Coordinates of N, CA and C in Angstrom, one line a residue:
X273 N -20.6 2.2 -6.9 CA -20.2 1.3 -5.8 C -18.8 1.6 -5.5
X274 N -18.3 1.6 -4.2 CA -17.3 1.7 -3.6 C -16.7 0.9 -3.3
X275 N -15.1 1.1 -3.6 CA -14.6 -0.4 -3.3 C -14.2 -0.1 -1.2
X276 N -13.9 0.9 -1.6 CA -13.6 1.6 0.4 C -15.2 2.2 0.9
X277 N -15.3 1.5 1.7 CA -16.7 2.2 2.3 C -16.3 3.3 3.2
X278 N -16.9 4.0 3.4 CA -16.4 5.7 3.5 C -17.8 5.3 5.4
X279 N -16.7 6.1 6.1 CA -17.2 6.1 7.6 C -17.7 7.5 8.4
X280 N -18.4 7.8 8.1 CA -19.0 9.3 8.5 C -18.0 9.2 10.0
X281 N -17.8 10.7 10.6 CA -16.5 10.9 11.5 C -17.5 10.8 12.4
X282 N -18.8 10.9 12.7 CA -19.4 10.6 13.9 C -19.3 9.2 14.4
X283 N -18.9 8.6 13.3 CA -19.1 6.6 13.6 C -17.9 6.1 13.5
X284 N -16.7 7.0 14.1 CA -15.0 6.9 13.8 C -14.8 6.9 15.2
X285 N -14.3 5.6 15.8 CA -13.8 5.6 17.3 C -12.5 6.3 17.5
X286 N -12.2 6.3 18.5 CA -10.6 6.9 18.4 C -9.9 5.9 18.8
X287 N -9.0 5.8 18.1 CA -8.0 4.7 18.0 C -6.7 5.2 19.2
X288 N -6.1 4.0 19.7 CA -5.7 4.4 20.6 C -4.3 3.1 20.4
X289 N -3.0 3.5 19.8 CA -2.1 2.1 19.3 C -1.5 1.6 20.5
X290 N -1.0 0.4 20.5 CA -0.9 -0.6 21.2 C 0.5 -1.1 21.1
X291 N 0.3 -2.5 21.7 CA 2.1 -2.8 21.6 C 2.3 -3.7 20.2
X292 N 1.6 -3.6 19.5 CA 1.6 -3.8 17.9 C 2.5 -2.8 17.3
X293 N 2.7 -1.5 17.8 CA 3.3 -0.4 17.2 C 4.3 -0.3 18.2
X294 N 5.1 -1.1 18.7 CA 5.8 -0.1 19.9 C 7.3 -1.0 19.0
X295 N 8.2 -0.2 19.0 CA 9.9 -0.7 18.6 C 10.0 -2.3 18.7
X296 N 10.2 -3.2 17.4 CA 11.0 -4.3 17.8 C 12.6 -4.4 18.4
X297 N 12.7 -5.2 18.8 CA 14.8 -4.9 19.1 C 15.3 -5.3 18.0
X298 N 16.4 -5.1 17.4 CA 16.8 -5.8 16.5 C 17.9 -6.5 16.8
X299 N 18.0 -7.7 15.7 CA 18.9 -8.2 15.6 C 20.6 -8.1 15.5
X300 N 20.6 -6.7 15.1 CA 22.1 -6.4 14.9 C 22.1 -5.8 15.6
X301 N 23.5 -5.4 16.4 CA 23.8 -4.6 17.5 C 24.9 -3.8 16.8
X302 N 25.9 -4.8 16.1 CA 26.9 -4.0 15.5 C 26.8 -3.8 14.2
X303 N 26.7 -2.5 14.2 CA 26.7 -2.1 12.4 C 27.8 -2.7 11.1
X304 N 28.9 -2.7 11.7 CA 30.0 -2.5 11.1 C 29.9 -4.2 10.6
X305 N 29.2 -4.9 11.1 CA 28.7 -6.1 10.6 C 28.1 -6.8 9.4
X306 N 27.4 -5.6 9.4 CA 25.8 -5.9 8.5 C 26.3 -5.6 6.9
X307 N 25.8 -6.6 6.3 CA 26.0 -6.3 4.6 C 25.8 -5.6 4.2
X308 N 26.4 -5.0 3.4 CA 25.7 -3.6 2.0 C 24.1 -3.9 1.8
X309 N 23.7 -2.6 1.8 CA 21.9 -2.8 1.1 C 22.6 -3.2 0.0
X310 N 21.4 -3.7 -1.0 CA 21.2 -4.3 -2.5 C 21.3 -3.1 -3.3
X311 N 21.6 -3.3 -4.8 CA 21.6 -2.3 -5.0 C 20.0 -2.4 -5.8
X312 N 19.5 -1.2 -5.5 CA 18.0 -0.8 -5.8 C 17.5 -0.2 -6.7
X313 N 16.7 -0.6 -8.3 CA 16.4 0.9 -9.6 C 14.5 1.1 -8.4
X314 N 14.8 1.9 -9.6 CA 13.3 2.3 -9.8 C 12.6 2.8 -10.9
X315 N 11.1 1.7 -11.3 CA 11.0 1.2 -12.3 C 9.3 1.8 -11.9
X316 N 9.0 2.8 -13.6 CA 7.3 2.9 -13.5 C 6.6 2.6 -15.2
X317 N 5.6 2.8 -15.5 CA 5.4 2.1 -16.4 C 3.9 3.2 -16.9
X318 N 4.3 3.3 -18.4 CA 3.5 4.7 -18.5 C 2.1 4.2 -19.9
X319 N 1.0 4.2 -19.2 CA 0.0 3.6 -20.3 C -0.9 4.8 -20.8
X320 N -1.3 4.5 -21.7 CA -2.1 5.9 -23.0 C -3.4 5.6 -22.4
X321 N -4.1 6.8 -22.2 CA -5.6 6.6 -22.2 C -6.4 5.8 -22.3
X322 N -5.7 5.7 -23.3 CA -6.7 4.4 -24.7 C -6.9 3.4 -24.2
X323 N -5.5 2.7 -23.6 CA -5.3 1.3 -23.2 C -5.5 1.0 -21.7
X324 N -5.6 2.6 -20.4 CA -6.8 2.2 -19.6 C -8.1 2.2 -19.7
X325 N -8.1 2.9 -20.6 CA -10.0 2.9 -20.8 C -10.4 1.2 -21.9
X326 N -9.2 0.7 -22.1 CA -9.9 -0.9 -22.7 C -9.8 -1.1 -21.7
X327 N -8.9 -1.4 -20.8 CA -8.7 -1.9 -19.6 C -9.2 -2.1 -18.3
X328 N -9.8 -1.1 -18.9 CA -11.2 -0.6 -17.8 C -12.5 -1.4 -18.6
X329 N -12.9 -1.6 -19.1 CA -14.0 -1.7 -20.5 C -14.0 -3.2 -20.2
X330 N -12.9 -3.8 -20.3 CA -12.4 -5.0 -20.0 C -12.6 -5.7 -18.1
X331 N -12.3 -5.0 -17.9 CA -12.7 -5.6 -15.9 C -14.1 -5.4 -15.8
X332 N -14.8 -4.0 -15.9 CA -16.0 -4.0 -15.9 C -16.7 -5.0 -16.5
X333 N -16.1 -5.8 -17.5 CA -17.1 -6.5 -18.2 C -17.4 -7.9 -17.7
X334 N -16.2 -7.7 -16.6 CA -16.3 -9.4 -15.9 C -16.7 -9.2 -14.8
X335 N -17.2 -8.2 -14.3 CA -18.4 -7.7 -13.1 C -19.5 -9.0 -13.0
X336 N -20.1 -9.7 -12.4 CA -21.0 -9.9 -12.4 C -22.6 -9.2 -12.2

C-alpha cells in the first residue's frame, strides 16, 4: 500500500499557478531597520538499523 498514490501522466492536468504564487509586499521597506536573523545550528540524528527495523516492527504492528 501506498501512502502517495502515484497518478499515471495521462490523468495529470496541467497546472497553471495563480495569484496564490504571485510576490507578497513586505513589510519592511528599510533594511537598515530590521533585526539580526537568530542565530541558527543544525541538528540531525543518526539511528542503527536495528532500531529502525524495531521501529518499523513497532508501527506496522499498530496497523489495523
Amino acid at each position: 500500500m501506498h501512502i502517495v498514490i502515484f497518478i499515471p501522466d495521462d490523468e495529470v492536468e496541467e497546472f497553471t499557478p495563480g495569484v496564490e504564487l504571485a510576490l507578497a509586499p513586505s513589510l519592511h521597506t528599510d533594511t537598515t531597520t530590521l533585526p539580526p536573523p537568530p542565530n541558527c545550528t543544525w541538528a540531525y540524528f543518526s539511528f542503527s538499523a536495528a532500531s529502525k527495523a524495531a521501529f518499523k516492527d513497532f508501527a506496522m504492528s499498530t496497523l489495523p
